[in-house]
Short mmCIF file of C-alpha atoms in Angstrom, two decimals:
data_model
loop_
_atom_site.label_atom_id
_atom_site.label_comp_id
_atom_site.label_asym_id
_atom_site.label_seq_id
_atom_site.Cartn_x
_atom_site.Cartn_y
_atom_site.Cartn_z
CA UNK A 1 95.22 94.81 87.95
CA UNK A 2 92.05 95.63 85.99
CA UNK A 3 89.86 94.02 88.67
CA UNK A 4 91.51 96.06 91.41
CA UNK A 5 91.02 99.30 89.46
CA UNK A 6 87.36 98.41 88.89
CA UNK A 7 86.85 97.72 92.60
CA UNK A 8 88.43 101.02 93.59
CA UNK A 9 86.36 102.91 91.02
CA UNK A 10 83.14 101.44 92.40
CA UNK A 11 84.07 102.29 95.98
CA UNK A 12 85.09 105.86 95.21
CA UNK A 13 81.88 106.35 93.21
CA UNK A 14 79.73 105.34 96.18
CA UNK A 15 81.76 107.61 98.48
CA UNK A 16 81.13 110.43 95.98
CA UNK A 17 77.38 109.74 96.17
CA UNK A 18 77.51 110.18 99.95
CA UNK A 19 79.48 113.38 99.55
CA UNK A 20 76.95 114.74 97.05
CA UNK A 21 73.97 113.80 99.25
CA UNK A 22 75.50 115.72 102.13
CA UNK A 23 76.58 118.66 99.99
CA UNK A 24 73.04 119.12 98.61
CA UNK A 25 71.37 118.71 102.01
CA UNK A 26 69.76 115.31 101.50
CA UNK A 27 71.82 114.08 104.45
CA UNK A 28 71.52 117.24 106.50
CA UNK A 29 73.16 116.43 109.82
CA UNK A 30 75.54 114.07 111.60
CA UNK A 31 72.58 112.42 113.34
CA UNK A 32 71.02 111.56 109.98
CA UNK A 33 74.33 110.22 108.69
CA UNK A 34 74.87 108.09 111.80
CA UNK A 35 71.55 106.31 111.16
CA UNK A 36 73.35 104.64 108.24
CA UNK A 37 76.27 103.59 110.46
CA UNK A 38 74.05 102.21 113.19
CA UNK A 39 71.84 100.34 110.74
CA UNK A 40 74.97 98.83 109.18
CA UNK A 41 76.46 98.00 112.59
CA UNK A 42 73.39 96.35 114.10
CA UNK A 43 71.69 94.78 111.08
CA UNK A 44 73.25 94.91 107.61
CA UNK A 45 76.87 94.01 108.40
CA UNK A 46 75.94 91.10 110.73
CA UNK A 47 73.77 89.70 107.92
CA UNK A 48 76.62 90.15 105.43
CA UNK A 49 79.09 88.43 107.74
CA UNK A 50 76.84 85.50 108.50
CA UNK A 51 75.89 84.80 104.89
CA UNK A 52 79.51 85.15 103.70
CA UNK A 53 81.06 83.01 106.42
CA UNK A 54 78.37 80.34 106.37
CA UNK A 55 79.30 79.57 102.75
CA UNK A 56 83.08 79.70 103.24
CA UNK A 57 85.55 76.82 103.31
CA UNK A 58 86.74 76.33 106.92
CA UNK A 59 89.77 74.40 105.68
CA UNK A 60 91.49 77.60 104.59
CA UNK A 61 91.73 78.68 108.23
CA UNK A 62 94.72 76.40 108.63
CA UNK A 63 96.68 77.90 105.75
CA UNK A 64 100.13 79.34 106.57
CA UNK A 65 99.13 82.34 104.41
CA UNK A 66 96.63 83.31 107.08
CA UNK A 67 99.25 82.78 109.77
CA UNK A 68 101.51 85.25 107.98
CA UNK A 69 98.70 87.80 107.68
CA UNK A 70 97.73 87.42 111.34
CA UNK A 71 101.35 87.78 112.42
CA UNK A 72 101.75 90.93 110.35
CA UNK A 73 98.51 92.32 111.82
CA UNK A 74 99.64 91.75 115.41
CA UNK A 75 103.12 93.16 114.77
CA UNK A 76 101.74 96.24 113.03
CA UNK A 77 99.17 96.94 115.73
CA UNK A 78 101.80 96.55 118.45
CA UNK A 79 104.16 98.86 116.56
CA UNK A 80 101.48 101.53 116.36
CA UNK A 81 100.71 101.30 120.08
CA UNK A 82 104.41 101.67 120.93
CA UNK A 83 104.80 104.63 118.56
CA UNK A 84 101.69 106.27 119.99
CA UNK A 85 102.83 105.86 123.58
CA UNK A 86 106.23 107.34 122.77
CA UNK A 87 105.38 110.22 120.42
CA UNK A 88 101.65 111.10 120.48
CA UNK A 89 99.91 109.56 123.51
CA UNK A 90 96.11 109.38 123.35
CA UNK A 91 93.34 107.86 125.44
CA UNK A 92 92.66 104.13 125.14
CA UNK A 93 89.76 104.29 122.62
CA UNK A 94 91.65 106.66 120.30
CA UNK A 95 94.87 104.63 120.51
CA UNK A 96 92.92 101.44 119.84
CA UNK A 97 91.23 102.91 116.78
CA UNK A 98 94.59 104.15 115.46
CA UNK A 99 96.08 100.69 115.94
CA UNK A 100 93.06 99.07 114.28
CA UNK A 101 93.39 101.49 111.35
CA UNK A 102 97.00 100.39 110.89
CA UNK A 103 96.26 96.66 110.47
CA UNK A 104 92.52 95.92 110.08
CA UNK A 105 92.17 95.81 106.32
CA UNK A 106 89.26 95.86 103.91
CA UNK A 107 88.48 92.21 103.24
CA UNK A 108 85.06 92.64 101.61
CA UNK A 109 84.39 95.40 99.11
CA UNK A 110 88.04 95.76 98.07
CA UNK A 111 89.43 92.50 99.39
CA UNK A 112 87.04 90.25 97.49
CA UNK A 113 87.77 91.75 94.03
CA UNK A 114 91.49 91.76 94.76
CA UNK A 115 91.36 88.15 95.91
CA UNK A 116 89.39 87.08 92.84
CA UNK A 117 91.12 89.08 90.12
CA UNK A 118 94.66 89.42 91.49
CA UNK A 119 95.12 86.32 93.63
CA UNK A 120 92.72 84.04 91.75
CA UNK A 121 90.28 82.92 94.46
CA UNK A 122 88.07 84.41 97.17
CA UNK A 123 88.65 81.93 99.98
CA UNK A 124 91.60 83.85 101.43
CA UNK A 125 89.70 87.02 102.27
CA UNK A 126 86.61 85.20 103.50
CA UNK A 127 88.75 83.33 106.01
CA UNK A 128 90.62 86.48 107.01
CA UNK A 129 87.29 88.25 107.43
CA UNK A 130 86.24 85.55 109.86
CA UNK A 131 89.49 85.85 111.81
CA UNK A 132 89.21 89.62 111.98
CA UNK A 133 85.62 89.56 113.19
CA UNK A 134 85.96 86.71 115.68
CA UNK A 135 89.42 87.42 117.12
CA UNK A 136 90.16 91.14 116.62
CA UNK A 137 86.78 92.89 116.70
CA UNK A 138 85.78 91.90 120.27
CA UNK A 139 88.89 93.54 121.72
CA UNK A 140 88.49 96.65 119.55
CA UNK A 141 84.90 97.05 120.73
CA UNK A 142 85.94 96.31 124.30
CA UNK A 143 88.35 99.25 124.21
CA UNK A 144 85.62 101.51 122.81
CA UNK A 145 83.25 100.57 125.62
CA UNK A 146 85.01 102.48 128.40
CA UNK A 147 82.37 101.89 131.09
CA UNK A 148 82.35 105.24 132.91
CA UNK A 149 82.02 105.17 136.68
CA UNK A 150 83.25 101.61 137.19
CA UNK A 151 86.49 100.11 138.48
CA UNK A 152 89.28 99.26 136.04
CA UNK A 153 88.66 95.52 136.40
CA UNK A 154 84.92 95.93 135.88
CA UNK A 155 85.55 98.09 132.81
CA UNK A 156 87.77 95.41 131.30
CA UNK A 157 85.26 92.64 131.96
CA UNK A 158 82.34 94.73 130.70
CA UNK A 159 84.28 95.79 127.62
CA UNK A 160 85.26 92.26 126.64
CA UNK A 161 81.73 91.00 127.29
CA UNK A 162 80.32 93.83 125.18
CA UNK A 163 82.79 93.06 122.41
CA UNK A 164 82.02 89.36 122.23
CA UNK A 165 78.27 89.93 122.49
CA UNK A 166 78.16 92.56 119.74
CA UNK A 167 75.96 91.64 116.74
CA UNK A 168 79.01 91.66 114.47
CA UNK A 169 80.95 89.10 116.48
CA UNK A 170 77.91 86.92 117.19
CA UNK A 171 77.12 86.86 113.47
CA UNK A 172 80.73 85.96 112.67
CA UNK A 173 80.79 83.14 115.19
CA UNK A 174 77.44 81.83 113.99
CA UNK A 175 78.61 81.87 110.38
CA UNK A 176 81.81 80.06 111.35
CA UNK A 177 79.84 77.36 113.21
CA UNK A 178 77.58 76.82 110.20
CA UNK A 179 80.59 76.56 107.88
CA UNK A 180 82.49 74.12 110.12
CA UNK A 181 79.40 71.98 110.77
CA UNK A 182 78.50 71.94 107.09
CA UNK A 183 74.90 72.86 107.77
CA UNK A 184 72.59 73.95 104.95
CA UNK A 185 70.54 76.99 105.92
CA UNK A 186 67.12 77.17 104.20
CA UNK A 187 66.88 79.71 101.40
CA UNK A 188 63.88 81.36 103.08
CA UNK A 189 66.28 82.33 105.89
CA UNK A 190 69.40 83.09 103.86
CA UNK A 191 67.81 85.18 101.11
CA UNK A 192 66.40 87.96 103.35
CA UNK A 193 69.73 88.09 105.18
CA UNK A 194 71.58 88.32 101.87
CA UNK A 195 69.38 91.22 100.76
CA UNK A 196 69.90 93.10 104.04
CA UNK A 197 73.62 92.29 104.02
CA UNK A 198 73.91 93.75 100.54
CA UNK A 199 73.07 97.17 102.02
CA UNK A 200 76.02 97.12 104.46
CA UNK A 201 78.81 98.34 102.21
CA UNK A 202 76.79 101.07 100.42
CA UNK A 203 75.52 102.47 103.74
CA UNK A 204 79.00 102.61 105.27
CA UNK A 205 80.53 104.16 102.15
CA UNK A 206 77.73 106.72 101.75
CA UNK A 207 78.07 107.75 105.40
CA UNK A 208 81.83 107.98 104.98
CA UNK A 209 81.44 110.21 101.93
CA UNK A 210 78.89 112.40 103.72
CA UNK A 211 81.32 112.93 106.60
CA UNK A 212 83.89 114.49 104.25
CA UNK A 213 81.82 117.63 103.59
CA UNK A 214 82.17 119.05 107.09
CA UNK A 215 85.65 117.85 108.06
CA UNK A 216 88.78 118.06 105.94
CA UNK A 217 91.39 115.30 105.88
CA UNK A 218 94.42 116.04 108.10
CA UNK A 219 92.67 119.23 109.20
CA UNK A 220 93.47 118.90 112.91
CA UNK A 221 97.23 119.18 113.68
CA UNK A 222 96.71 117.16 116.88
CA UNK A 223 95.54 114.15 114.88
CA UNK A 224 98.10 114.31 112.06
CA UNK A 225 100.85 112.22 113.75
CA UNK A 226 98.37 109.40 114.45
CA UNK A 227 96.89 109.50 110.95
CA UNK A 228 100.24 109.60 109.16
CA UNK A 229 101.65 106.83 111.37
CA UNK A 230 98.68 104.51 110.90
CA UNK A 231 98.66 105.17 107.13
CA UNK A 232 102.36 104.46 106.67
CA UNK A 233 102.20 101.39 108.86
CA UNK A 234 99.19 100.04 106.96
CA UNK A 235 100.68 100.53 103.49
CA UNK A 236 104.37 99.91 104.16
CA UNK A 237 105.09 98.24 107.50
CA UNK A 238 102.32 95.64 107.40
CA UNK A 239 103.30 94.31 103.92
CA UNK A 240 106.93 94.13 105.09
CA UNK A 241 105.88 92.20 108.20
CA UNK A 242 103.76 89.87 106.03
CA UNK A 243 106.75 89.24 103.77
CA UNK A 244 109.06 88.51 106.73
CA UNK A 245 106.46 86.27 108.39
CA UNK A 246 105.92 84.43 105.11
CA UNK A 247 109.65 83.84 104.73
CA UNK A 248 109.86 82.58 108.31
CA UNK A 249 106.96 80.19 107.66
CA UNK A 250 108.58 78.92 104.47
CA UNK A 251 105.78 80.00 102.14
CA UNK A 252 106.10 79.29 98.44
CA UNK A 253 106.57 82.26 96.13
CA UNK A 254 102.89 82.20 95.12
CA UNK A 255 101.65 82.04 98.70
CA UNK A 256 104.11 84.73 99.77
CA UNK A 257 102.67 86.98 97.08
CA UNK A 258 99.14 86.31 98.38
CA UNK A 259 100.13 87.23 101.95
CA UNK A 260 101.88 90.45 100.94
CA UNK A 261 99.22 91.64 98.49
CA UNK A 262 96.49 91.08 101.09
CA UNK A 263 98.52 93.04 103.64
CA UNK A 264 98.51 95.96 101.18
CA UNK A 265 94.72 96.27 101.27
CA UNK A 266 93.46 99.60 102.65
CA UNK A 267 91.97 100.10 106.09
CA UNK A 268 88.47 98.65 106.34
CA UNK A 269 85.44 100.93 106.38
CA UNK A 270 84.24 98.76 109.26
CA UNK A 271 86.86 100.41 111.46
CA UNK A 272 85.36 103.79 110.59
CA UNK A 273 81.92 102.35 111.29
CA UNK A 274 82.98 101.28 114.80
CA UNK A 275 84.43 104.73 115.47
CA UNK A 276 81.34 106.49 114.13
CA UNK A 277 78.97 104.25 116.08
CA UNK A 278 80.80 104.84 119.38
CA UNK A 279 81.96 108.39 118.46
CA UNK A 280 85.55 107.67 119.52
CA UNK A 281 88.74 107.88 117.50
CA UNK A 282 86.71 109.14 114.56
CA UNK A 283 89.29 111.47 112.99
CA UNK A 284 92.14 108.97 112.82
CA UNK A 285 89.97 106.21 111.38
CA UNK A 286 88.22 108.45 108.83
CA UNK A 287 91.46 109.99 107.58
CA UNK A 288 93.34 106.68 107.47
CA UNK A 289 90.53 104.97 105.55
CA UNK A 290 90.50 107.85 103.07
CA UNK A 291 94.28 107.98 102.56
CA UNK A 292 94.85 104.23 102.37
CA UNK A 293 91.94 103.74 99.97
CA UNK A 294 93.59 106.09 97.49
CA UNK A 295 97.21 105.08 98.13
CA UNK A 296 96.89 101.28 98.32
CA UNK A 297 96.41 100.85 94.57
CA UNK A 298 99.91 102.06 93.59
CA UNK A 299 101.37 100.10 96.51
CA UNK A 300 99.73 96.91 95.21
CA UNK A 301 100.99 97.69 91.72
CA UNK A 302 104.56 97.91 93.07
CA UNK A 303 104.17 94.60 94.94
CA UNK A 304 102.77 92.91 91.83
CA UNK A 305 105.73 94.21 89.84
CA UNK A 306 108.24 92.94 92.42
CA UNK A 307 106.70 89.47 92.37
CA UNK A 308 106.32 89.55 88.56
CA UNK A 309 102.57 89.05 88.74
#
């Protein structure tokens, strides 16, 4: 677990930098902080996705491990939506961001170290990253694009179009095409994109840390049920669903461990970035990212102990 602890230490350190920059007035307003989110959304993260996916092994997309993870994601998201409708109904964007917070996990800055040091290889999270970006992100962004003043049908069409045409999804699809086709992108193209992509995670984490100076976690009683539900579902229900799906798919013990440990990963900062960019569902995503980032480490330790790893 040393690699996981190192990854968490790095992430929390960068969040602390953002907090300090805001506390001392270097990042003096929400508008200044959101420049980081928008730059990450429209430039840095698309570059990171393309360069990561273009070098990935497309063969891992057909692994039953990924099927177990996808099944657990869908079941967890559906469970959150049902719970929200029954106990704390919200508007569509807020409900969507709560559901995304409950299953959309961090497959880059935490997922990569976990995959390398705990699981033994990085191909799992790269493939899951592609699936998240290409299949989940368009519908999340579609729900955030509510299209005021238009009919329900037009809003749905516009939202889905906006989701699939977002720079994140286009970059993910382009990277997937390059990987499947086996094309070799010239270094003069890839290197600038790699440099820009390297700024994605720091910018998101610094913005996230800066947001913590003005708003306290679980501060709003109206948001607490959604935050607590998404946090518990992310750290408890999703790993259970991954375990059940893995058993149903007949995974080996090693592959079952991979599926469950990946399902334990905390909510992705990308979810917070979507919420911050569109200014919808911000509280539930921010608080869930914060809580799961801290709480996922002991959860993963318990899972590793159960599987004897």
